[in-house]
PDB file of N, CA and C in Angstrom:
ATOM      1  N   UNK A  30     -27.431 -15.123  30.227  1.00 51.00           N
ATOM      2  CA  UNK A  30     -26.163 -14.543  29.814  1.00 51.00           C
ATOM      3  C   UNK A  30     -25.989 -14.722  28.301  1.00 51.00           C
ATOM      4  N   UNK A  31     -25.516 -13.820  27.725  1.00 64.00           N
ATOM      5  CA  UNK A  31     -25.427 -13.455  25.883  1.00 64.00           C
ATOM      6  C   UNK A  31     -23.845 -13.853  26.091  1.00 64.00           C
ATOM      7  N   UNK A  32     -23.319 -14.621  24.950  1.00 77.00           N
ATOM      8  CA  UNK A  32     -22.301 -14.878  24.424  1.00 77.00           C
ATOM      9  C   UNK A  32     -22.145 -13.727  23.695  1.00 77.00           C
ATOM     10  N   UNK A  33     -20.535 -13.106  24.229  1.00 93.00           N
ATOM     11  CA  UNK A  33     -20.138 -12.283  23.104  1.00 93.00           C
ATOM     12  C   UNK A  33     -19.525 -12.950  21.755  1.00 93.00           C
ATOM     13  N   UNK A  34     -19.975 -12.299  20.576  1.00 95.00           N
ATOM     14  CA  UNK A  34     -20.007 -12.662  19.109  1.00 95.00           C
ATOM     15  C   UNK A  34     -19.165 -11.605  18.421  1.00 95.00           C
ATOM     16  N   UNK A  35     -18.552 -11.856  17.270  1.00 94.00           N
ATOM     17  CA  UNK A  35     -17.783 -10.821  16.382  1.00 94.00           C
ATOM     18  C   UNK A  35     -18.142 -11.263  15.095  1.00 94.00           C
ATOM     19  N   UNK A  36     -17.679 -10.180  14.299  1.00 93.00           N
ATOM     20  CA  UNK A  36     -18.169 -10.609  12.439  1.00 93.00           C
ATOM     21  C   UNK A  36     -16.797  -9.992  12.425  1.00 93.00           C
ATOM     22  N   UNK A  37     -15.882 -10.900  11.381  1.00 91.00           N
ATOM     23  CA  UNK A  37     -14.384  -9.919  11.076  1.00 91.00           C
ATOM     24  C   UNK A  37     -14.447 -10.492   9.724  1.00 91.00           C
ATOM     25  N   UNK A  38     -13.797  -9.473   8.980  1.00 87.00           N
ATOM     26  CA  UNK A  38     -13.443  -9.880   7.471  1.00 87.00           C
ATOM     27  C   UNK A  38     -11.962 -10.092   7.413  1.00 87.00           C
ATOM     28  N   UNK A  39     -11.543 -11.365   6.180  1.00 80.00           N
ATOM     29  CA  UNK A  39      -9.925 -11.902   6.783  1.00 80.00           C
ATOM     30  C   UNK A  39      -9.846 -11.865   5.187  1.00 80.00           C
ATOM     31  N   UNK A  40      -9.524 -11.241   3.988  1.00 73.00           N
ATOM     32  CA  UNK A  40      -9.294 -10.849   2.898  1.00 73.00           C
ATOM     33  C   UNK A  40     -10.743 -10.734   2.675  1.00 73.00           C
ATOM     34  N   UNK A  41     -11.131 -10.178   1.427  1.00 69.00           N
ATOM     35  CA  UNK A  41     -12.303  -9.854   0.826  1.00 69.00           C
ATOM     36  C   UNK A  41     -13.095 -10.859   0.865  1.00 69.00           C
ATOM     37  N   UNK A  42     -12.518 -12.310   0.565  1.00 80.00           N
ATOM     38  CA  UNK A  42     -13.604 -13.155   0.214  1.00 80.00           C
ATOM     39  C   UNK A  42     -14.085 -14.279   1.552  1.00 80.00           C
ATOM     40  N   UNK A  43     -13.478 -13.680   3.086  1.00 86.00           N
ATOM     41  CA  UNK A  43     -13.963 -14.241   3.166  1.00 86.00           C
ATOM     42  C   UNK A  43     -14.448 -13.486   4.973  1.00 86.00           C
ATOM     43  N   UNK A  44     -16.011 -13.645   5.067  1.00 91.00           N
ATOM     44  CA  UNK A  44     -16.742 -13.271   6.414  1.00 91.00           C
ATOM     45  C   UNK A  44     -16.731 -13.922   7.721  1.00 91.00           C
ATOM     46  N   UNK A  45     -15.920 -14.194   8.678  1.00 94.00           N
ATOM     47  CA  UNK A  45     -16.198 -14.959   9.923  1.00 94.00           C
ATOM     48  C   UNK A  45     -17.168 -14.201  11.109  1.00 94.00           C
ATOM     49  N   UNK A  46     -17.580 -15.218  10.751  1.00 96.00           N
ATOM     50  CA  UNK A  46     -19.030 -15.101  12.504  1.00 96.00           C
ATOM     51  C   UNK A  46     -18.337 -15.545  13.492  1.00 96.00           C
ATOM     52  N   UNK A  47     -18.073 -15.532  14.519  1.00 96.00           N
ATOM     53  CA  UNK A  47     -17.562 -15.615  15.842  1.00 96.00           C
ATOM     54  C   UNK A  47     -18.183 -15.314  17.092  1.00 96.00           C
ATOM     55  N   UNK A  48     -18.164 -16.733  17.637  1.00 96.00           N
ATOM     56  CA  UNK A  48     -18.752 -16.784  19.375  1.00 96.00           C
ATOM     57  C   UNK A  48     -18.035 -17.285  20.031  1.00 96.00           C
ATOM     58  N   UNK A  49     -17.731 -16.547  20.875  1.00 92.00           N
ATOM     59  CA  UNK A  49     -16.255 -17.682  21.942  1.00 92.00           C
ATOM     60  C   UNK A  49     -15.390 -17.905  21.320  1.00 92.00           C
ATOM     61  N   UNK A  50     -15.124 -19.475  21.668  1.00 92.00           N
ATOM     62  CA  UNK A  50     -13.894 -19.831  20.521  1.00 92.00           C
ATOM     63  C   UNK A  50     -14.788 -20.417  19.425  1.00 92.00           C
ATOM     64  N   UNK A  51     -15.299 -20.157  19.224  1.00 96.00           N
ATOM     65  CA  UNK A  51     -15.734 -21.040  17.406  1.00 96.00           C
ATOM     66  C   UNK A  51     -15.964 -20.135  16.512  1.00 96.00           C
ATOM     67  N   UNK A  52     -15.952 -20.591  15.373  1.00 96.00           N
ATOM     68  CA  UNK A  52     -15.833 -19.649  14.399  1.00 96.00           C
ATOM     69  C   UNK A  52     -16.411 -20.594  13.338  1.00 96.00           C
ATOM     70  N   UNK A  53     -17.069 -19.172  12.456  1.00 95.00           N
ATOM     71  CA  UNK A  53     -17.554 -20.269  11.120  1.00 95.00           C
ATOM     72  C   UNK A  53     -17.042 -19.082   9.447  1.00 95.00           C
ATOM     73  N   UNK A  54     -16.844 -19.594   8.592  1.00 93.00           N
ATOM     74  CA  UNK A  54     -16.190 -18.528   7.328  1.00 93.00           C
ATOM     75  C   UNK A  54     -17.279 -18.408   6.498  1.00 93.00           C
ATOM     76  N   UNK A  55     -18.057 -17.459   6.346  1.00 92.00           N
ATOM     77  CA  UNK A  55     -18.864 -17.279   5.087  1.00 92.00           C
ATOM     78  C   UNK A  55     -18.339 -16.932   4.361  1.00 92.00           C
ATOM     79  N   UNK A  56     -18.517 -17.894   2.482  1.00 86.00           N
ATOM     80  CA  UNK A  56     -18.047 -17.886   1.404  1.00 86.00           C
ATOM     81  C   UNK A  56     -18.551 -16.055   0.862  1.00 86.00           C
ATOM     82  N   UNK A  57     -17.392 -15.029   0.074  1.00 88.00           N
ATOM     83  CA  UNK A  57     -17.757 -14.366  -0.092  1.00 88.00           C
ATOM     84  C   UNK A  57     -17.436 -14.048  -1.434  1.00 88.00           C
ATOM     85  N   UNK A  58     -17.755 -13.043  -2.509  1.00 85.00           N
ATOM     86  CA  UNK A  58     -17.555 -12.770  -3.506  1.00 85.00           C
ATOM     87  C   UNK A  58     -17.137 -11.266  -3.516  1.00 85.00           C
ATOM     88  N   UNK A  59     -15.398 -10.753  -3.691  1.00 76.00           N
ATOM     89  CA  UNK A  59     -15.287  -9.668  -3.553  1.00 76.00           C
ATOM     90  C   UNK A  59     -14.599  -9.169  -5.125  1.00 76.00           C
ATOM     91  N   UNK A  60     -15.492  -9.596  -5.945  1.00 84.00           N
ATOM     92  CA  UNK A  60     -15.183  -8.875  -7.471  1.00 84.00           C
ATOM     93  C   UNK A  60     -16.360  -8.099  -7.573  1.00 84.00           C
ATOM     94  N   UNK A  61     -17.202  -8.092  -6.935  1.00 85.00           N
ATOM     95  CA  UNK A  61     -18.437  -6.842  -7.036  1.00 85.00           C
ATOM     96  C   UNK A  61     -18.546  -6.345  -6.519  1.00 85.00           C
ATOM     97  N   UNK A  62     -19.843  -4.891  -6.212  1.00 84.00           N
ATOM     98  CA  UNK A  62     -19.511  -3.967  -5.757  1.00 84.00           C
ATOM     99  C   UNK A  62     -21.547  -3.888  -5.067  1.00 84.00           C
ATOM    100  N   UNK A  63     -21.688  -4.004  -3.842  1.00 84.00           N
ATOM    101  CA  UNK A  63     -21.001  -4.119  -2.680  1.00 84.00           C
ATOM    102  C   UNK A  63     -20.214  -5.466  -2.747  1.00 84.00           C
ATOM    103  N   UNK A  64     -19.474  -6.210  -2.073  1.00 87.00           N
ATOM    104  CA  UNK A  64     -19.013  -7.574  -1.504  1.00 87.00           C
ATOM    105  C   UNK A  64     -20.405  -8.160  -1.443  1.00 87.00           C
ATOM    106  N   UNK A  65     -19.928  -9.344  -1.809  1.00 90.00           N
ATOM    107  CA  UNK A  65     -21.114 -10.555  -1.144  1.00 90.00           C
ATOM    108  C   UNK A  65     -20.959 -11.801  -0.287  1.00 90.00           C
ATOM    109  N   UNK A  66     -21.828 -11.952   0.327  1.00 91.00           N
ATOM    110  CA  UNK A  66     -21.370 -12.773   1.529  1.00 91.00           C
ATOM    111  C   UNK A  66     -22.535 -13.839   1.188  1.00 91.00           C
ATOM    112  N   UNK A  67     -22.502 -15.416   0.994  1.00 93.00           N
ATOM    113  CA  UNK A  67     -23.278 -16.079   0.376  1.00 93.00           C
ATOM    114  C   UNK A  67     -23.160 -17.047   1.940  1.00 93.00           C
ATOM    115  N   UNK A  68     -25.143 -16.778   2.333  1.00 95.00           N
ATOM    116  CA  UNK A  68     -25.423 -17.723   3.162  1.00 95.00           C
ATOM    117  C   UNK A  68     -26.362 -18.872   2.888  1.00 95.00           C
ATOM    118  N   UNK A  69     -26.356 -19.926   3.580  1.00 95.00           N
ATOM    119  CA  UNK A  69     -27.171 -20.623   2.891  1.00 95.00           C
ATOM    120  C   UNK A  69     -28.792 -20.637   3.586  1.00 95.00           C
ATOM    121  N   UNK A  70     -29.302 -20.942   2.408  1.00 95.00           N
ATOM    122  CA  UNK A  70     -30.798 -20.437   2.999  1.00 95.00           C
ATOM    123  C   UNK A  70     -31.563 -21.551   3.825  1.00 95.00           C
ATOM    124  N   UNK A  71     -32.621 -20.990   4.581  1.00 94.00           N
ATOM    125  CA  UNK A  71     -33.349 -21.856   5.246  1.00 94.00           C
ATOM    126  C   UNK A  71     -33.713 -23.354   5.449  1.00 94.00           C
ATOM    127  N   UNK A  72     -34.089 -23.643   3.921  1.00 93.00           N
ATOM    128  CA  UNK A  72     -34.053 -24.785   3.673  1.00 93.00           C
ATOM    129  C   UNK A  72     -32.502 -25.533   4.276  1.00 93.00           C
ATOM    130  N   UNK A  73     -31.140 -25.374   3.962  1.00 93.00           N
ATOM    131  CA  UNK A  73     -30.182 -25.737   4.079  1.00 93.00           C
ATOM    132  C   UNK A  73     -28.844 -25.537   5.118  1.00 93.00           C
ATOM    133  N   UNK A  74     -29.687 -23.997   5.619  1.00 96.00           N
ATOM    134  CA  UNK A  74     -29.288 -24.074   6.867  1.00 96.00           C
ATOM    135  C   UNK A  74     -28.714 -24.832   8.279  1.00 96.00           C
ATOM    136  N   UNK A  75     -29.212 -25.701   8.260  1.00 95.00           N
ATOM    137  CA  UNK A  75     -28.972 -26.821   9.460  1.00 95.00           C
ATOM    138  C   UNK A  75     -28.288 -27.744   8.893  1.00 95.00           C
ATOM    139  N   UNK A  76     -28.739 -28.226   7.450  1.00 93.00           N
ATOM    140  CA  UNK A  76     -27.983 -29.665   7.324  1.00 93.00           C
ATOM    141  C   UNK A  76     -26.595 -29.096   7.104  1.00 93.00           C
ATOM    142  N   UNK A  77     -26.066 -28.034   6.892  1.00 92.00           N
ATOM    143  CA  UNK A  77     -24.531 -27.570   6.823  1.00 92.00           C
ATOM    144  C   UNK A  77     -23.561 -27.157   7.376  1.00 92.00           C
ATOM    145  N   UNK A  78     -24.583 -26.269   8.395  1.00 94.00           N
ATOM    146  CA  UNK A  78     -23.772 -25.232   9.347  1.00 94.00           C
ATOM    147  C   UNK A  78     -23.663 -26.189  10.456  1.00 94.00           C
ATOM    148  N   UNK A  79     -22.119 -25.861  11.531  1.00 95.00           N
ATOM    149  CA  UNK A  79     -21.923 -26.378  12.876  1.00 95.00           C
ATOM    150  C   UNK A  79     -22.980 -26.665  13.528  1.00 95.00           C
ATOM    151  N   UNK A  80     -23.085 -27.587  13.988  1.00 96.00           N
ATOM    152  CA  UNK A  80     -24.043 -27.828  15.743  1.00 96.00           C
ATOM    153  C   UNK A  80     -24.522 -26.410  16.181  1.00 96.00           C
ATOM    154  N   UNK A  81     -23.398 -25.452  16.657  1.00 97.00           N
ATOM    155  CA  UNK A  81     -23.552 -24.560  17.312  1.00 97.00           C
ATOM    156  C   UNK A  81     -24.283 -23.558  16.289  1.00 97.00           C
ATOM    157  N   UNK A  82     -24.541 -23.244  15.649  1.00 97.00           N
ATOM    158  CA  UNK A  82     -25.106 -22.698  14.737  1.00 97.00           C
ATOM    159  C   UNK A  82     -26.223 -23.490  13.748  1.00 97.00           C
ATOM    160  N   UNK A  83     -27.035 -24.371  14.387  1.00 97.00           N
ATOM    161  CA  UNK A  83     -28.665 -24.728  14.075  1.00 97.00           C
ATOM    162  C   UNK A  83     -29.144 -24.381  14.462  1.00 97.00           C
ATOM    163  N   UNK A  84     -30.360 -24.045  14.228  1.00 97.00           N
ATOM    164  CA  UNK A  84     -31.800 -23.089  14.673  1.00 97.00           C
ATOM    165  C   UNK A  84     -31.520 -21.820  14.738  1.00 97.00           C
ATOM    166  N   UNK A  85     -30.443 -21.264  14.787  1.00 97.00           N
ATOM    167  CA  UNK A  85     -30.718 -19.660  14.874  1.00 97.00           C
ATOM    168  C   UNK A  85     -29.984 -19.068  13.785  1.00 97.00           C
ATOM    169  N   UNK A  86     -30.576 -19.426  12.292  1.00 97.00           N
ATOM    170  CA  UNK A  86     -30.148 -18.885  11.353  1.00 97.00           C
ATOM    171  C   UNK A  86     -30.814 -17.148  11.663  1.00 97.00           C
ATOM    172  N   UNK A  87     -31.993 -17.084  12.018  1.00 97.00           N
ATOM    173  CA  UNK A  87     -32.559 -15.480  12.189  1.00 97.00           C
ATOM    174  C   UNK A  87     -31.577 -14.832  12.404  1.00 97.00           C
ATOM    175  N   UNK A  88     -31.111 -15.069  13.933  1.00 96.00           N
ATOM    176  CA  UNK A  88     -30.267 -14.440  14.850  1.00 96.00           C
ATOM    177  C   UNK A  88     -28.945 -14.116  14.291  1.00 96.00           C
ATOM    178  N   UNK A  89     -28.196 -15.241  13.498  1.00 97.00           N
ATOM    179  CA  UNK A  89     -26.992 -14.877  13.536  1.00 97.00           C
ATOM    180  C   UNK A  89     -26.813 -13.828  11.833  1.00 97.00           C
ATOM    181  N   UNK A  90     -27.893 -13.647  11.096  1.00 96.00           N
ATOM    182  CA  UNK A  90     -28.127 -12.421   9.889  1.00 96.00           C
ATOM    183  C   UNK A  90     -28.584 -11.776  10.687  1.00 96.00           C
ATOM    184  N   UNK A  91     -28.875 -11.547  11.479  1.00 95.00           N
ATOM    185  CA  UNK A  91     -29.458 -10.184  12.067  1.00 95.00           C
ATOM    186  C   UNK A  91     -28.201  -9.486  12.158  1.00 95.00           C
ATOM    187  N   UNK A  92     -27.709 -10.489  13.319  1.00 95.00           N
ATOM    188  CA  UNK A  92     -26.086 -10.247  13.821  1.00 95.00           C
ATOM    189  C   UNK A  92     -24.976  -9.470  12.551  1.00 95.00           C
ATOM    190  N   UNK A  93     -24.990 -10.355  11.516  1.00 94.00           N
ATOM    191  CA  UNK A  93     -24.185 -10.132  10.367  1.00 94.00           C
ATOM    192  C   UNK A  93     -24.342  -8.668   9.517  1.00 94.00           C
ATOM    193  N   UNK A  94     -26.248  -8.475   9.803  1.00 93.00           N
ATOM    194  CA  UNK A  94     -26.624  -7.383   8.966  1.00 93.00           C
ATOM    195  C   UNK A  94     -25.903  -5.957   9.942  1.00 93.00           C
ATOM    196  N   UNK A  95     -26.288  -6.169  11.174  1.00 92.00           N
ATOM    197  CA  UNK A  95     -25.811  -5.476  12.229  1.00 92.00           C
ATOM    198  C   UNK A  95     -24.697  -4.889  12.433  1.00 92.00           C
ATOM    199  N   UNK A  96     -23.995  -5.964  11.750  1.00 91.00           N
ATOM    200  CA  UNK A  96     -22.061  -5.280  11.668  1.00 91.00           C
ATOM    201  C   UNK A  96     -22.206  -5.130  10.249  1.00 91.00           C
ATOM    202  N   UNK A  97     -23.031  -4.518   9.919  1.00 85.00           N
ATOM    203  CA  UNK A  97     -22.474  -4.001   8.034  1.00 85.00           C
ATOM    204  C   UNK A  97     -21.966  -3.399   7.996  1.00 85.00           C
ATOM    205  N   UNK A  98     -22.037  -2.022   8.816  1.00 80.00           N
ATOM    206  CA  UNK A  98     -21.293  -1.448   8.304  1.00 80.00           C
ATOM    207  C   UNK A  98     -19.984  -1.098   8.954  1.00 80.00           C
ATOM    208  N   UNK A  99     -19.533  -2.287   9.548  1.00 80.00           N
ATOM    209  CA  UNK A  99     -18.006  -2.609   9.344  1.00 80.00           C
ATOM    210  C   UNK A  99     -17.343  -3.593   8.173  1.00 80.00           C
ATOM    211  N   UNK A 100     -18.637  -4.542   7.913  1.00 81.00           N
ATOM    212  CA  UNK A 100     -17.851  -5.253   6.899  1.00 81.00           C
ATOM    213  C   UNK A 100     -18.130  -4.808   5.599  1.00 81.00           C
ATOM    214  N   UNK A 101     -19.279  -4.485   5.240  1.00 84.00           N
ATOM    215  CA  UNK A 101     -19.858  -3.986   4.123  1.00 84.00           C
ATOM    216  C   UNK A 101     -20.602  -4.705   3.080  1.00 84.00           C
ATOM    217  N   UNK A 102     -20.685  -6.154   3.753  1.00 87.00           N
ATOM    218  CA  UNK A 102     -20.750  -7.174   2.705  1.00 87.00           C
ATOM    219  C   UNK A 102     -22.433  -7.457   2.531  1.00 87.00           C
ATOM    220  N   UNK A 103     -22.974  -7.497   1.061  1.00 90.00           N
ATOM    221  CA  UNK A 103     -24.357  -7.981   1.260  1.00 90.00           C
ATOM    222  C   UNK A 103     -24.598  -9.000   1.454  1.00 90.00           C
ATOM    223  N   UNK A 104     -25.731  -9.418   2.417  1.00 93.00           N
ATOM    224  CA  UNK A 104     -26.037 -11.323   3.014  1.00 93.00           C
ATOM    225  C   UNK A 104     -26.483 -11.346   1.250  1.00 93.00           C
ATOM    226  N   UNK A 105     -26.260 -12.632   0.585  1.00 93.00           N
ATOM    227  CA  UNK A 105     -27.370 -13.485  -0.480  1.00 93.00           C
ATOM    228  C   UNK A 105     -27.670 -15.024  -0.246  1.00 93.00           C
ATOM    229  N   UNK A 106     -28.499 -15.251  -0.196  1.00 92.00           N
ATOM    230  CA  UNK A 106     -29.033 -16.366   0.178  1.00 92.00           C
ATOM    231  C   UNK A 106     -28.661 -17.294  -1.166  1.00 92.00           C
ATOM    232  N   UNK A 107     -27.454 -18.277  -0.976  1.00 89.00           N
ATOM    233  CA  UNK A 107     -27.139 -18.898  -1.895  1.00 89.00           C
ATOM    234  C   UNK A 107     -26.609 -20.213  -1.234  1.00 89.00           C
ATOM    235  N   UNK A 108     -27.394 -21.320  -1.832  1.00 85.00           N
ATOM    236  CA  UNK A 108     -26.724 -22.889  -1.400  1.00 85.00           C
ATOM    237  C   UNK A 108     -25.211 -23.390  -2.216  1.00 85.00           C
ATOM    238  N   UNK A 109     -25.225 -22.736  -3.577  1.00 76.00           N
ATOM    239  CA  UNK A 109     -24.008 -22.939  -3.493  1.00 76.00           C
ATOM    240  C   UNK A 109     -22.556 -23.118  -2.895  1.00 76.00           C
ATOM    241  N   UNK A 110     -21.759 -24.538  -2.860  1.00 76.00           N
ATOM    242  CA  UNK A 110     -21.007 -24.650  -1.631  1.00 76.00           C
ATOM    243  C   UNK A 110     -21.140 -24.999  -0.747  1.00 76.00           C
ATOM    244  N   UNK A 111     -22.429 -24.936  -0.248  1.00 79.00           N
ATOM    245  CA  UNK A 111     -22.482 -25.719   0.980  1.00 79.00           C
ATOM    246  C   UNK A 111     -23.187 -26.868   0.961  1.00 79.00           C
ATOM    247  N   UNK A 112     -22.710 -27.447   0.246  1.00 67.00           N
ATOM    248  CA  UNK A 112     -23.542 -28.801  -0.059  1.00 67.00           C
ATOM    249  C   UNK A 112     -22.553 -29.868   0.762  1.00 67.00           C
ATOM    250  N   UNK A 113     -21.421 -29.613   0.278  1.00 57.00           N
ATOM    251  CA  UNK A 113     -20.264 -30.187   1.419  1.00 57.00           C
ATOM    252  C   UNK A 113     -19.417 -29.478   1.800  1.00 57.00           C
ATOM    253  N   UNK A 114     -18.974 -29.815   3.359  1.00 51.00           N
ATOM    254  CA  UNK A 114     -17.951 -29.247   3.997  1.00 51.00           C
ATOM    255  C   UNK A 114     -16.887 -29.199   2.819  1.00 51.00           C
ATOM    256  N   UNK A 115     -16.175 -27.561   3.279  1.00 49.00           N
ATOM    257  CA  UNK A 115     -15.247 -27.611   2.594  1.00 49.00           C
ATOM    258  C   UNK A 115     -14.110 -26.697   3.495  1.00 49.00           C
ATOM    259  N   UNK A 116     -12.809 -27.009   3.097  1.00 45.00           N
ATOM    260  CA  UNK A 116     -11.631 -26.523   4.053  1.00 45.00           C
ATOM    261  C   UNK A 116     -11.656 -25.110   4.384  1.00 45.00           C
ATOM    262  N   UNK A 117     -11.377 -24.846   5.955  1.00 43.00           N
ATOM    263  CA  UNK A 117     -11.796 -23.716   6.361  1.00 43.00           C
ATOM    264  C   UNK A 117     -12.857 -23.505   7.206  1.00 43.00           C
ATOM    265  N   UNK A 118     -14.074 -24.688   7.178  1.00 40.00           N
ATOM    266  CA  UNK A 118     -15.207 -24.290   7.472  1.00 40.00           C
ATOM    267  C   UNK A 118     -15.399 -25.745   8.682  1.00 40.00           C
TER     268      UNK A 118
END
């Protein structure tokens, strides 16, 4: 059984991934043109993101790329920020 998932945008800057009840906010940058949605890359992936969201960094950009074009936002692979939790997330 597949968990249903959502991608919603909640002002410009910022991207939520959504499964069930959890939710996570990707940091975004909406002074450029497309939007940017800053994930963190491979390397940093796990040590940042929820429990529920380790190991399937693939899956959940696939997911994200998948709803582009509702949100519009480009993935960039940026560690900035997520070095520590920060409010919201």
């Amino acid at each position: 059984m597949t968990t249903a998932w959502q991608v919603e945008v909640c002002w410009e800057e910022e991207l939520w991934y959504s499964e069930g009840d959890q939710s996570f906010c990707f940091d975004c940058d909406w002074k450029v043109e497309p939007y940017q949605a800053f994930v963190p890359g491979e390397a940093t992936w796990d040590k940042v993101l929820p429990e529920w969201l380790r190991g399937r960094r693939r899956e959940v950009l696939d997911r994200l790329r998948q709803a582009n074009d509702r949100h519009g936002h480009q993935l960039v692979d940026d560690d900035f920020g997520y070095h520590r939790r920060r409010r919201g997330r």
